[in-house]
Coordinates of C-alpha atoms in Angstrom, one line a residue:
M1104 CA -22.1 21.4 81.8
A1105 CA -24.4 18.9 80.4
A1106 CA -24.9 18.6 76.6
N1107 CA -28.6 19.8 76.6
A1108 CA -30.3 22.6 78.6
F1109 CA -34.0 22.7 79.1
L1110 CA -36.3 25.5 80.3
I1111 CA -38.9 23.8 82.4
D1112 CA -42.6 24.9 82.5
T1113 CA -44.5 25.2 85.8
D1114 CA -46.6 22.1 84.9
I1115 CA -43.6 19.9 85.0
F1116 CA -42.6 20.9 88.4
I1117 CA -46.2 20.4 89.6
D1118 CA -46.0 16.9 88.1
Y1119 CA -42.8 16.3 89.9
L1120 CA -44.3 17.5 93.3
K1121 CA -47.2 15.0 92.6
G1122 CA -44.7 12.2 92.1
I1123 CA -45.5 11.7 88.4
H1124 CA -42.7 9.3 87.1
P1125 CA -41.8 10.9 83.8
A1126 CA -41.3 14.4 85.4
C1127 CA -39.4 12.9 88.5
A1128 CA -37.2 10.8 86.2
F1129 CA -36.4 13.9 84.0
L1130 CA -35.8 16.4 86.8
D1131 CA -33.8 13.9 88.9
S1132 CA -31.5 13.0 85.9
R1133 CA -28.1 14.6 86.0
Q1134 CA -27.9 14.4 82.1
F1135 CA -29.4 17.9 81.6
D1136 CA -29.0 21.5 82.8
I1137 CA -32.4 22.5 84.0
Y1138 CA -33.6 26.1 84.0
Y1139 CA -36.8 27.8 85.0
S1140 CA -38.1 31.4 84.5
S1141 CA -38.8 33.7 87.5
W1142 CA -42.4 33.5 86.5
T1143 CA -42.5 29.7 87.1
R1144 CA -41.1 30.4 90.6
K1145 CA -43.7 33.0 91.2
E1146 CA -46.5 30.7 89.9
L1147 CA -45.5 27.9 92.2
L1148 CA -45.0 30.0 95.3
A1149 CA -48.1 32.1 94.9
K1150 CA -50.7 29.1 94.9
S1151 CA -53.5 30.0 97.1
G1152 CA -53.7 28.0 100.3
L1153 CA -50.0 26.9 100.0
R1154 CA -48.9 25.2 103.1
E1155 CA -45.5 26.2 104.7
S1156 CA -44.4 22.5 104.1
E1157 CA -45.3 22.9 100.5
R1158 CA -43.5 26.1 100.2
Q1159 CA -40.4 24.5 101.6
E1160 CA -40.7 21.6 99.3
I1161 CA -40.8 24.0 96.3
E1162 CA -37.9 25.9 97.6
L1163 CA -35.8 22.8 98.1
L1164 CA -36.7 21.6 94.5
L1165 CA -35.9 24.9 92.8
G1166 CA -32.8 25.6 95.0
P1167 CA -30.4 23.6 92.9
I1168 CA -31.9 24.9 89.6
S1169 CA -31.1 28.2 88.0
D1170 CA -33.5 30.8 87.1
D1171 CA -30.7 32.9 85.6
L1172 CA -31.2 32.6 81.8
S1173 CA -28.5 35.1 81.0
G1174 CA -26.0 32.3 80.5

């Protein structure tokens, strides 16, 4: 377990998917335990006009990250 845990907002994931360096560097770092809420998953996957390739990219990104905040 990493020393620091962070609950990541939807906007950080959007920045990551756009390739914005600070978001990419943060999420790609193995120094932190990264979490997101189920609401973030819903926001990312419910975007109007989302292509299947985009949906798959989001699922791959969120896959290794936990949305279980119960500890």
